[in-house]
Coordinates of C-alpha atoms in Angstrom, one line a residue:
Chain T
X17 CA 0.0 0.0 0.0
X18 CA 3.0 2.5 0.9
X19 CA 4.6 1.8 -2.6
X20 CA 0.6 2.8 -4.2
X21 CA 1.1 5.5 -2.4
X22 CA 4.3 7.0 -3.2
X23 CA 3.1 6.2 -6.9
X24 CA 0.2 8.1 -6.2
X25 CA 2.5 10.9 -5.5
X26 CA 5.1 10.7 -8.4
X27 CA 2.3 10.4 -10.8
X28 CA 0.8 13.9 -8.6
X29 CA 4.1 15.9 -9.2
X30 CA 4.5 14.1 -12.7
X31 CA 1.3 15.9 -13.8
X32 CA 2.1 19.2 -11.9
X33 CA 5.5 19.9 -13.8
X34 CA 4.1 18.9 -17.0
X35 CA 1.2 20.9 -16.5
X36 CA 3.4 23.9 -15.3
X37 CA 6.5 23.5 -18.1
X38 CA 4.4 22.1 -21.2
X39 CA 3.3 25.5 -22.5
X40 CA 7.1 26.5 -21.9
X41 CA 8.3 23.9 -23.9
X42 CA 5.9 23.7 -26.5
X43 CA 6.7 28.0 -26.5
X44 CA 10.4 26.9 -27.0
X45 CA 10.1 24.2 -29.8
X46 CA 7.9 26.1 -31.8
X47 CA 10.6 29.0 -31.5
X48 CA 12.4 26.6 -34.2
X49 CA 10.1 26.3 -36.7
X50 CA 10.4 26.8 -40.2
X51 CA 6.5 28.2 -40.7
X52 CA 5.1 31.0 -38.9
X53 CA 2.4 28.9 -37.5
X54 CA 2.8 28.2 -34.0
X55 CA 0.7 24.8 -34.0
X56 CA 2.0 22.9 -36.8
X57 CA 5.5 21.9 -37.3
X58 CA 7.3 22.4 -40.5
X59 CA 11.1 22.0 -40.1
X60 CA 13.8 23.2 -38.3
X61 CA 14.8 27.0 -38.6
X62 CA 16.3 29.5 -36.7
X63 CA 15.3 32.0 -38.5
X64 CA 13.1 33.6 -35.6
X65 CA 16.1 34.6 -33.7
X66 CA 17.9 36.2 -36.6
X67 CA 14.6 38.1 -37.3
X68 CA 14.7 38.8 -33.8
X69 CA 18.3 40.4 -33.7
X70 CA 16.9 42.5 -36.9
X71 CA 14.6 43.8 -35.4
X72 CA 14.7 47.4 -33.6
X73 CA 11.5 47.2 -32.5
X74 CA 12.5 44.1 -29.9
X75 CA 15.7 45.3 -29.2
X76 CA 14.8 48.8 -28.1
X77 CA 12.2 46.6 -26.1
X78 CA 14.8 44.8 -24.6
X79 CA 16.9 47.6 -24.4
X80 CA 14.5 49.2 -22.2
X81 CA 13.6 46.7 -19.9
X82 CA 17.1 45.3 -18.9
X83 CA 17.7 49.6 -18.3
X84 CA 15.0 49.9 -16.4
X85 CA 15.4 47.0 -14.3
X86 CA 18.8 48.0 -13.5
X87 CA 18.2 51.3 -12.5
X88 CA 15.4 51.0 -10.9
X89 CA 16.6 48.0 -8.6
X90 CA 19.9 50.1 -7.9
X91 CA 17.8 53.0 -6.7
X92 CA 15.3 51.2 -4.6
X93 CA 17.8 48.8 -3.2
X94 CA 19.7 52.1 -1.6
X95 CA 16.7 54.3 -1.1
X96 CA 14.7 51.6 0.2
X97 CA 17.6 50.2 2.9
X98 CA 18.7 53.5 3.8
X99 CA 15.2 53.8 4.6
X100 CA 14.3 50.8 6.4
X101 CA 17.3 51.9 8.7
X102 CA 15.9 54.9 9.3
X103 CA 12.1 53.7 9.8
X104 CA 13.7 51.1 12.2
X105 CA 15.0 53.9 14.4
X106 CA 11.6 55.1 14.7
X107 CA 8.4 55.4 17.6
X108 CA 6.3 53.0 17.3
X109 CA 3.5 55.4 15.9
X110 CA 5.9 57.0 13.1
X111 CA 6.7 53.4 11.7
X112 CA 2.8 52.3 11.8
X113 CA 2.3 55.2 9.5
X114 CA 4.5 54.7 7.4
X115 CA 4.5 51.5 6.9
X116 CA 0.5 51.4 6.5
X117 CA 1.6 53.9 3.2
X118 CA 4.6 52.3 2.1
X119 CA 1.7 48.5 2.3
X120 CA -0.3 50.8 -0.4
X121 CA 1.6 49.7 -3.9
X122 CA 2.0 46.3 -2.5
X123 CA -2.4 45.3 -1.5
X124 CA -3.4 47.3 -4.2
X125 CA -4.2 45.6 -6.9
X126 CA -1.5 46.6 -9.7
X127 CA -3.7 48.3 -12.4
X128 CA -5.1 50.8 -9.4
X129 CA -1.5 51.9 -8.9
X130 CA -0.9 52.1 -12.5
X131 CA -3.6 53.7 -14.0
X132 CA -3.2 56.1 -10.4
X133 CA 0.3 56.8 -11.4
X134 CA -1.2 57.5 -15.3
X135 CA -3.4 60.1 -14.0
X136 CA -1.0 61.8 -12.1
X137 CA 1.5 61.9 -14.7
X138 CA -1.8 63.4 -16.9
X139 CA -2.7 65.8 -15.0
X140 CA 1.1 67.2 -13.5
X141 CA 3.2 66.8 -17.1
X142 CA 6.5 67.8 -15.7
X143 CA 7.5 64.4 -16.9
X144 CA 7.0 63.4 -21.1
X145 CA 4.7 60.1 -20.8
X146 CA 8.0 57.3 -22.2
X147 CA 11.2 56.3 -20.6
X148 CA 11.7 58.6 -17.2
X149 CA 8.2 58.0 -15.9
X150 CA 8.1 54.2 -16.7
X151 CA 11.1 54.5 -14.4
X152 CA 9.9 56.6 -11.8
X153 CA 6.8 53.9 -11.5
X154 CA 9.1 51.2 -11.2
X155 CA 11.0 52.9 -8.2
X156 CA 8.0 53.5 -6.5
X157 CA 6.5 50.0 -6.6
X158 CA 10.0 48.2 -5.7
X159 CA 11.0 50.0 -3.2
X160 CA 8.4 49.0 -0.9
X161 CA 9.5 45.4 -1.2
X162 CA 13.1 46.0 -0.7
X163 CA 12.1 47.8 2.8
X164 CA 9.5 45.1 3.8
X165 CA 12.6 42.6 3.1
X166 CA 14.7 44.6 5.0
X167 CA 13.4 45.4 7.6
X168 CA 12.4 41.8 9.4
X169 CA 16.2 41.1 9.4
X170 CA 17.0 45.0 11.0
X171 CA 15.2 43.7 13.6
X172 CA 17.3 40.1 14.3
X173 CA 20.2 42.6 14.9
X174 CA 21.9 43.7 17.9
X175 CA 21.7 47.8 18.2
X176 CA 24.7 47.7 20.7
X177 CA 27.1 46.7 18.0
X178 CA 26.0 50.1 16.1
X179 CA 26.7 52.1 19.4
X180 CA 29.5 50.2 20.0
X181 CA 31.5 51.5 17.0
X182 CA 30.3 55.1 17.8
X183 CA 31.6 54.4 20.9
X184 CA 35.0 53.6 19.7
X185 CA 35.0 56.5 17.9
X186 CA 33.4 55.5 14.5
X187 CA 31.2 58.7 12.7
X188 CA 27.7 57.0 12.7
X189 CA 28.3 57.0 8.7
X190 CA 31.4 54.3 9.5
X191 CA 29.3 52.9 11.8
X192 CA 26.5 52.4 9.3
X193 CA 29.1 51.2 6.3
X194 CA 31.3 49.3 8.4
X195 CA 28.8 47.5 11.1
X196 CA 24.8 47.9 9.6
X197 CA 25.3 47.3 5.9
X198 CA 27.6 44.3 6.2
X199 CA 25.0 42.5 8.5
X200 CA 22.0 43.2 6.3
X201 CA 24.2 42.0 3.2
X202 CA 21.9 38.5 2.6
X203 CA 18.3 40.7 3.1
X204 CA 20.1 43.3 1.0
X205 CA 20.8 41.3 -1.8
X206 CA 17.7 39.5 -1.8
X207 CA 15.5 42.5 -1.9
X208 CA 17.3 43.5 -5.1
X209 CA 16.5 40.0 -6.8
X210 CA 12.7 40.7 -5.9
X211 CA 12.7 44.2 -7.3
X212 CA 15.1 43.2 -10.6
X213 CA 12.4 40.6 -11.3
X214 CA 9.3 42.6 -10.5
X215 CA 10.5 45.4 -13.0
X216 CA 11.7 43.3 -15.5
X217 CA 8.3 41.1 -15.8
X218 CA 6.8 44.2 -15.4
X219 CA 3.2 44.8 -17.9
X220 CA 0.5 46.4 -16.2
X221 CA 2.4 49.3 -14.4
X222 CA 4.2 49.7 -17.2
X223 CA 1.8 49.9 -20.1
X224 CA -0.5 52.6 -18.2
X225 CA 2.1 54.8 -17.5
X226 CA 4.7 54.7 -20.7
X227 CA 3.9 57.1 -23.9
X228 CA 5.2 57.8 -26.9
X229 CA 6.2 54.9 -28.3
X230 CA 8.4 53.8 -25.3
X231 CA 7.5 49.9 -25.0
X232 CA 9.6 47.1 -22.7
X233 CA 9.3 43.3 -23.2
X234 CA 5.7 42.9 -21.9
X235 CA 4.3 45.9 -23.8
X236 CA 5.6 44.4 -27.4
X237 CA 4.0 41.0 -26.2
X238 CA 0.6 42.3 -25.5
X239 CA 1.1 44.5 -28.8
X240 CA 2.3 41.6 -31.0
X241 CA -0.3 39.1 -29.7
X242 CA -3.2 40.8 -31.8
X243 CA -1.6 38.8 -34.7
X244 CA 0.6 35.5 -35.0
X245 CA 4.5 36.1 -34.4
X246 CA 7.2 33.8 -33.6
X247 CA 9.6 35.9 -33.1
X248 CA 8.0 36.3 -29.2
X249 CA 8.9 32.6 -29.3
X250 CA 12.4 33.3 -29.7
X251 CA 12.3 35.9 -27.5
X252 CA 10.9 33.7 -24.8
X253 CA 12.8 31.3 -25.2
X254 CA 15.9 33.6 -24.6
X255 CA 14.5 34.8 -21.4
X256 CA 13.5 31.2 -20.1
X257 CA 17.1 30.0 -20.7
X258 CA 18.9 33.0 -19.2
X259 CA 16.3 33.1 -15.9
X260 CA 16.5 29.0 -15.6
X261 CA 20.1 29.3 -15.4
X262 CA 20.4 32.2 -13.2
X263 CA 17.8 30.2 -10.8
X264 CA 19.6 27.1 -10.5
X265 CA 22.4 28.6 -10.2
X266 CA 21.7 31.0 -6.7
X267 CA 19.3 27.8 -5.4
X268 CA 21.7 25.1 -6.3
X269 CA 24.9 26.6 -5.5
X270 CA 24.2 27.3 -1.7
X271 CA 22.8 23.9 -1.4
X272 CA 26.2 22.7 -2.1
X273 CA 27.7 25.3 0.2
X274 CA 25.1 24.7 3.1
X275 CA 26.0 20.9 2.7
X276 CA 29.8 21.8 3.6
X277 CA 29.2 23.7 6.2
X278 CA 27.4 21.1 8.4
X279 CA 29.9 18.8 7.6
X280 CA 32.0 21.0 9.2
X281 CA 29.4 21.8 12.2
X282 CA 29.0 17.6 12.6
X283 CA 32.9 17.7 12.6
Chain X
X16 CA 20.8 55.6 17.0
X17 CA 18.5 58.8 16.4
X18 CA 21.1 60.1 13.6
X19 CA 19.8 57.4 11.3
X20 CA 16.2 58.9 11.4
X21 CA 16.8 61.7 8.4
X22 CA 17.2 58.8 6.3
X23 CA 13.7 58.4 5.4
X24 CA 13.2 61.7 4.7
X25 CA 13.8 61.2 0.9
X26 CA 11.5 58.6 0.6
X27 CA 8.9 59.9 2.6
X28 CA 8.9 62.5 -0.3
X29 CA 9.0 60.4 -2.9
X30 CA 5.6 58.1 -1.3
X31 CA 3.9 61.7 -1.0
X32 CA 4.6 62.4 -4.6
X33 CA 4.2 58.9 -6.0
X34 CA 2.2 57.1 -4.0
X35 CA -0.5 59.4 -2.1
X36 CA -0.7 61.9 -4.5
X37 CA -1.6 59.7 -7.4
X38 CA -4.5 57.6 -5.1
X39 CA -5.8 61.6 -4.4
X40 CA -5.8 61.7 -8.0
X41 CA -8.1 58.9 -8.6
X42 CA -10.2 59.8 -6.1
X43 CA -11.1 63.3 -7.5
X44 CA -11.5 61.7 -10.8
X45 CA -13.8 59.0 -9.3
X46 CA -15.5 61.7 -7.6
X47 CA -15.8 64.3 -10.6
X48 CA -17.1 64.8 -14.5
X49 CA -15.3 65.7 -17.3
X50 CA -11.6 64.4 -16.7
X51 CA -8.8 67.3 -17.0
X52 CA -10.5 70.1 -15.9
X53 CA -9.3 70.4 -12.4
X54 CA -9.8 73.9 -12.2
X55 CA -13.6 74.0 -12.5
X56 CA -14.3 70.9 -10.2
X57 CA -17.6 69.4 -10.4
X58 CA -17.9 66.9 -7.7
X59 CA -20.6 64.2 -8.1
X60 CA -21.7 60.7 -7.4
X61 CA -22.3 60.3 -11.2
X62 CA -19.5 57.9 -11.8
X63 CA -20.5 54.8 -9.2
X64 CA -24.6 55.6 -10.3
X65 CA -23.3 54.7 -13.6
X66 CA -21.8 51.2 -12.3
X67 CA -24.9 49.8 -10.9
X68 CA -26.2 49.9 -14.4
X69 CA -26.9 46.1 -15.1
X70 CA -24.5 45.9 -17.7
X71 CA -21.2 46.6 -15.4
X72 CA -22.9 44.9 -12.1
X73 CA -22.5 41.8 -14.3
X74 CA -19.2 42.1 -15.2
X75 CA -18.4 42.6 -11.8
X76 CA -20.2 39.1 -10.8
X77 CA -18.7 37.3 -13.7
X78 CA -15.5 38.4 -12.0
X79 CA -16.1 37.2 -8.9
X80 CA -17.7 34.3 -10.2
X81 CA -14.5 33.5 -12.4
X82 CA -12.4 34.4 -9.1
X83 CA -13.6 32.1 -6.9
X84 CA -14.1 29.4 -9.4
X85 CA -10.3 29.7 -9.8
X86 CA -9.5 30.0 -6.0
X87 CA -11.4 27.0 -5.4
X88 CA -9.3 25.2 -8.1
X89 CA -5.9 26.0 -7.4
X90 CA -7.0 25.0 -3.4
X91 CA -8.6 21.2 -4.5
X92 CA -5.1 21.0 -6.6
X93 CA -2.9 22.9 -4.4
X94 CA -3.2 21.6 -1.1
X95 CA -2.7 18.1 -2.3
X96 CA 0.5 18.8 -4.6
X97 CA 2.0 21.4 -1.3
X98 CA 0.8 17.8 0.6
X99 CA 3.1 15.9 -1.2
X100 CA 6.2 17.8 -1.5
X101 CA 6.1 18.2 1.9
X102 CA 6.2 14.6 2.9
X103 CA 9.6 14.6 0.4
X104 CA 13.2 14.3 1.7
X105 CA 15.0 17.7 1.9
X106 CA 16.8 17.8 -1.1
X107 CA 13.6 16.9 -3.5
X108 CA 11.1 19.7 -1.4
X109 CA 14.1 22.4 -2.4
X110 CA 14.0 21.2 -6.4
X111 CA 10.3 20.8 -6.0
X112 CA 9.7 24.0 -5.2
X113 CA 12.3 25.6 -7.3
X114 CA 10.6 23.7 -10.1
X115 CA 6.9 25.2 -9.0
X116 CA 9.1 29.1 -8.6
X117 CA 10.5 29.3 -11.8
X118 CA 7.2 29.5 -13.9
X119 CA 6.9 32.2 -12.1
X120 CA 10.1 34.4 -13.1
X121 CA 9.1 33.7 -16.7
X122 CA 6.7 36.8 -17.7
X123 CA 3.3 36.3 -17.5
X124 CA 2.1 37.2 -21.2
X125 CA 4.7 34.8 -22.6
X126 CA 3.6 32.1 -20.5
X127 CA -0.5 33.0 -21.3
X128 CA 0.8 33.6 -24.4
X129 CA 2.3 30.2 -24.7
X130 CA -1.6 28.5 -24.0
X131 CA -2.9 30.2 -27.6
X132 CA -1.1 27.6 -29.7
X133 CA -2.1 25.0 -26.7
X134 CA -5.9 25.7 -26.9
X135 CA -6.6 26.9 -30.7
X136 CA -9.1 25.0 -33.0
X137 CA -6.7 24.2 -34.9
X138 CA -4.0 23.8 -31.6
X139 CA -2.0 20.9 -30.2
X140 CA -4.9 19.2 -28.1
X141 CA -7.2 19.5 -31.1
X142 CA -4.4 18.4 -33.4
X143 CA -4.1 14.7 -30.7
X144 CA -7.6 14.2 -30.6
X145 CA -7.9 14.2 -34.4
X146 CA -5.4 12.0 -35.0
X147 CA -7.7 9.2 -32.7
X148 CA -10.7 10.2 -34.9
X149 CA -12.2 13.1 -32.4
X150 CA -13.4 16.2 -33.1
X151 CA -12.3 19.2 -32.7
X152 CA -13.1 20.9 -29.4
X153 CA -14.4 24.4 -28.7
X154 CA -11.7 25.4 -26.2
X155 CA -10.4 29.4 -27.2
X156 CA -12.7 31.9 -26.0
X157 CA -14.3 30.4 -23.0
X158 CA -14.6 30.2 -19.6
X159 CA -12.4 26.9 -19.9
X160 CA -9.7 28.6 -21.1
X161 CA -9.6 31.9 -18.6
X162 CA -9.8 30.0 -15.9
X163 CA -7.4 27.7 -16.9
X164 CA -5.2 30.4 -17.7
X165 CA -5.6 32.3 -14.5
X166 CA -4.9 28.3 -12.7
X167 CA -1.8 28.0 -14.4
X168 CA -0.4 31.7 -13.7
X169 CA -1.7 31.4 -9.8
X170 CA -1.5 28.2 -8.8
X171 CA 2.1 28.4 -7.7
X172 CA 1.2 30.8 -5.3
X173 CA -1.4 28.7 -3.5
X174 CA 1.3 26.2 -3.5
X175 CA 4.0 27.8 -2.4
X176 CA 2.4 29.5 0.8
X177 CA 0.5 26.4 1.9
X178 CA 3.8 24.4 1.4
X179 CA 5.7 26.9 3.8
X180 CA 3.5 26.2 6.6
X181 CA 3.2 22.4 6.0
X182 CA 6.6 21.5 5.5
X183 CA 7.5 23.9 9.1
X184 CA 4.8 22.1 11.3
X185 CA 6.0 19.7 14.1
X186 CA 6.1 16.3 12.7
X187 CA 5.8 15.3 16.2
X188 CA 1.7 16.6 16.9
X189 CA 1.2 14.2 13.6
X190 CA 2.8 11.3 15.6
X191 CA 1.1 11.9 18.7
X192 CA -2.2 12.0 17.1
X193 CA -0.9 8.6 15.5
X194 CA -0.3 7.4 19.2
X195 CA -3.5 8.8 20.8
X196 CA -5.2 6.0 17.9
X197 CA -6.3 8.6 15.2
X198 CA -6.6 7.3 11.8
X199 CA -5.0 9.0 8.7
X200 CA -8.2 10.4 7.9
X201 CA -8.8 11.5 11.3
X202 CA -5.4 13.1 11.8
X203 CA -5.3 14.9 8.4
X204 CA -9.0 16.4 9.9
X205 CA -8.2 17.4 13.3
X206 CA -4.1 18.2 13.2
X207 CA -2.7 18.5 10.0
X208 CA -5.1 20.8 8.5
X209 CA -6.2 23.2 11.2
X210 CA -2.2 23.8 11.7
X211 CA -1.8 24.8 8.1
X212 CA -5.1 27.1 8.0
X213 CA -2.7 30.1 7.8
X214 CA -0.9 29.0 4.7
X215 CA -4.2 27.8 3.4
X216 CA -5.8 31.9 3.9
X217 CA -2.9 33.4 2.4
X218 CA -2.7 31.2 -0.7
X219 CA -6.8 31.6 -1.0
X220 CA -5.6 35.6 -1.4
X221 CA -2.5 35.4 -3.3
X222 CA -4.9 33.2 -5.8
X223 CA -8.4 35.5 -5.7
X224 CA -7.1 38.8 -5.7
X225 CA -4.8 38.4 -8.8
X226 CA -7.4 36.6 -10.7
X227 CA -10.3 39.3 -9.6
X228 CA -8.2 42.2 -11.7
X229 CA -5.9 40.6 -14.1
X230 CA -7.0 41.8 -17.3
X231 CA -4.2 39.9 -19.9
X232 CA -5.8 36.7 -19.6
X233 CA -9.4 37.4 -20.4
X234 CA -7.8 39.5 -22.8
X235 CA -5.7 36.5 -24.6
X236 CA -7.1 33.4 -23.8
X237 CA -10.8 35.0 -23.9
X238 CA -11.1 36.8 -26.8
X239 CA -12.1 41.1 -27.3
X240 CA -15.8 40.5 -26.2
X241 CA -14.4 38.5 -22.8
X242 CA -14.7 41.4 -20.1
X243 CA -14.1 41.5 -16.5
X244 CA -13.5 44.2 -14.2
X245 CA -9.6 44.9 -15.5
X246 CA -10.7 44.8 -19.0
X247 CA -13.3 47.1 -18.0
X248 CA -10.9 49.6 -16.2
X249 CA -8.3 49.4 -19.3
X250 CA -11.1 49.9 -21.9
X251 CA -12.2 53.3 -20.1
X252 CA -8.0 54.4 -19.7
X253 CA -7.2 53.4 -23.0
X254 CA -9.8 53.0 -25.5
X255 CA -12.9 55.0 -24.4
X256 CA -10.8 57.5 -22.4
X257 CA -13.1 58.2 -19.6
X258 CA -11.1 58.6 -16.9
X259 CA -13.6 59.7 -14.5
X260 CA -15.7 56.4 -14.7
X261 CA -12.1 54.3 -15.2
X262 CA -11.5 56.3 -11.5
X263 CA -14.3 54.8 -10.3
X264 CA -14.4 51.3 -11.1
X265 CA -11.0 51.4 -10.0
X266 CA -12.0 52.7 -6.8
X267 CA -15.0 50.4 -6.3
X268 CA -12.7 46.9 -7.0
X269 CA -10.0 48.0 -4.6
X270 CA -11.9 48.4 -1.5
X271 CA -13.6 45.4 -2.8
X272 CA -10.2 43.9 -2.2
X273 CA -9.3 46.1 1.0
X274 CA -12.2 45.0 2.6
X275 CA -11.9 40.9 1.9
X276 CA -8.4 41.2 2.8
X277 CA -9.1 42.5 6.0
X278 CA -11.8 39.9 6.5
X279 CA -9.1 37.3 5.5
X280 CA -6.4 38.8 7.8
X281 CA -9.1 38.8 10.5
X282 CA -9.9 35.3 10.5
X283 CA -6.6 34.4 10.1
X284 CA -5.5 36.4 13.4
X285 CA -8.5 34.0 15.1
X286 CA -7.2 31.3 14.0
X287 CA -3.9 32.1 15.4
X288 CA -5.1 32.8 18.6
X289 CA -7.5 29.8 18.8
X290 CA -4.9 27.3 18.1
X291 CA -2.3 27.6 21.3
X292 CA -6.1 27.2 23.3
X293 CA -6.7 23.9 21.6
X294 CA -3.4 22.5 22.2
X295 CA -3.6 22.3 25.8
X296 CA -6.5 20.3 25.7

């Protein structure tokens, strides 16, 4: 009965990861094909990807949303640690506020915070609609994840170390480069990987608030869908390969190192 | 420590600007007629008389209808699937679950995307079942194949957060109920669920809110006379240009959200207070 059981269970996750990576790979195959339908197979070809390279269109797409997601993950990785230092430093009744405003982006459902950023960057048009306010949305819907990532590890830390350095004669900008920032390294860095990814998958937030002809990945997909194209086959395929590997390698790699180090503990 | 407090001055700028001032924004245009003209305010109720009209209170039930019917989904598949990597040996549960994350870093309108070639009449399913002699089926364009579509983009979620709580529950409340002469059944019933309640409430909201304003897949795997609430909000912004009414709608779904979130937090925090009560007994 236990070995039906565990069958039971194989056959479970079987159908789960065929369910979840069949579209993926069916996306991926028919990136090679020598028609330009996407349900019927007609040869091998690559010619997808060199139509892809050719094209401006996709690469200004690109273009933009590796940019984007740069930028914007620099700036809300530093604006939004700095802050959650800050915050954490706080009353009580200072931090509940702010935190309640800085929740906002995050419950809301995305397309209230885009089309509320769109109407704002209506009405006020200091900004042209394109590039600088697709950023300026992007900072302001990471950010609050990088400080919400933050700050739970802020709190696992001893304060006396901090005072300690002053103490010793450290400016509390040493203090804050030499003693906080080092600690919150792992939360740091993870915070960044959340807000690269958010911007760079990006469609909603993005499409509401860009203008003038200023489109990143998702914005060409929604665009392109209307009629048959492979070339957002290739495309995808591109991306899958290049996010796979990146995955495995941050998950895989600190298994491995996690293994050693209890060896060493058991030791 | 009180030297570090200036640093949130920048940002507490930058939320004014960018994230109160825009939700002022769309509440004044919820609130008003005629869009740009700020200047000459005209404050109404216009905009939310306009949504009871029959026509929109339907889209908003077939939201919630498709919503839940989703929810309720990705929970009968979910909980099992979470069940089962669970009850795996270290290693596998970390390469499960990457394996259930990384759908999730590719972007969503590739992956929806992906379903058109799946699902057409003249698609891969169709293309099997004609080569055993069936005919084709009527997939595209239907409930089927939104819902199917919003399953396969949320599902992980549901997953993911009922799996957290699952896989950090004492193993040894599941043996003492073994001990005490409860059945499988009977301990699945009265330990191993109730314990993983919380995971169980998040997933139910990481799955229904999503699904309630997504407006991509109704939009791909639906067809351009599918319409839910999103659709209905991007159709005022960007093709009827009504910001006012857009405002509105917006305005109604979000507390709609707001308000069922709180509910779900609530019952949640019950929960969470019941349960150290029950374990004494």
């Amino acid at each position: 009965m236990k070995k039906q059981r565990r069958f039971g269970g194989f056959f479970a996750l079987g159908a789960m990861l065929l369910f979840f990576y069949g579209p993926i790979l069916v996306m991926m195959i028919f990136s090679f094909n020598d028609s330009r339908s996407l349900t019927s197979w007609a040869g091998f070809s690559t010619q997808w990807y060199t139509k892809l390279f050719e094209s401006r269109d996709m690469m200004d797409a690109v273009r933009n949303s590796v940019t984007i997601a740069i930028l914007a993950t620099l700036i809300s990785t530093v604006v939004g640690t700095l802050t959650a230092i800050g915050i954490s430093k706080h009353k009580p009744l200072v931090k509940k506020l702010f935190l309640a405003v800085n929740n906002f982006p995050v419950l809301n459902p995305e397309i209230v915070t885009a089309i509320s950023l769109m109407l704002l960057f209506a009405s006020v048009q200091v900004f042209e609609k394109g590039y600088i306010t697709m950023l300026i949305a992007h900072i302001t819907f990471c950010t609050p994840y990088v400080i919400m990532t933050v700050l739970p590890k802020l709190r696992s830390l001893d304060p006396s170390l901090a005072d300690a350095a002053m103490d010793l004669g450290a400016t509390p900008f040493k203090a804050l480069t030499k003693v906080i920032l080092p600690q919150l390294t792992p939360a740091i860095i993870s915070g960044a990987l959340i807000a690269f990814t958010m911007s760079f998958d990006d469609f909603v937030i993005s499409y509401f608030v860009t203008g003038n002809g200023v489109s990143n990945i998702s914005i060409l997909v929604y665009t392109m869908s209307k009629r048959i194209n492979p070339t957002i086959n290739a495309l995808s395929t591109i991306i899958v390969v290049i996010i796979t590997i990146a995955l495995v390698l941050i998950n895989v790699v600190p298994l491995f190192v996690k293994k050693d180090k209890r060896k060493v503990v058991t030791e | 420590m009180k030297q570090y407090r200036k640093l949130i001055t920048p940002y507490v700028v930058w939320m004014a600007l960018f994230i109160v001032l825009p939700m002022l924004f769309v509440l004044i245009y919820a609130l008003t007629t005629k869009g740009n003209a700020v200047i000459s305010l005209q404050f109404t109720l216009e905009n939310f008389k306009k949504f009871f009209d029959p026509v929109f209170v339907k889209v908003l039930v077939e939201s919630l209808r498709i919503a839940l019917i989703t929810t309720v989904i990705c929970l009968i598949i979910g909980y099992p699937l979470a069940y089962i990597i669970s009850r795996r040996s270290d290693r596998t549960q970390t390469l499960l679950i990457l394996l259930v994350t990384i759908p999730m870093w590719i972007n969503m309108l590739v992956r929806t995307y992906a379903w058109i070639s799946i699902l057409s009449d003249v698609g891969i399913i169709n293309n099997v079942l004609g080569f055993f002699g069936i005919p084709p089926l009527k997939m595209m364009y239907t409930d089927f194949a939104v819902i199917l579509g919003m399953v396969y983009n949320f599902l992980p979620f549901m997953i993911i957060q009922i799996y957290t709580v699952l896989s950090k529950m004492d193993e040894s409340l599941v043996q003492a109920s073994y001990d005490l002469g409860a059945n499988r059944f009977q301990t699945f019933r009265k330990v191993i669920f109730p314990l993983s309640l919380s995971g169980v409430i998040s997933g139910i909201t990481l799955v229904f809110l999503p699904s309630l304003s997504t407006f991509i897949i109704p939009k791909f795997l639906g067809g351009g006379s599918y319409v839910l609430i999103g659709n209905l909000i991007e159709n005022q912004f960007i093709n009827i240009g009504d910001y006012n009414f857009g405002s509105a709608i917006s305005l109604i779904m979000a507390v709609l959200i707001l308000v069922s979130m709180h509910f779900a937090n609530k019952f949640d925090r019950d929960q969470a207070e019941e349960l150290p009560k029950g374990g004494k007994l």
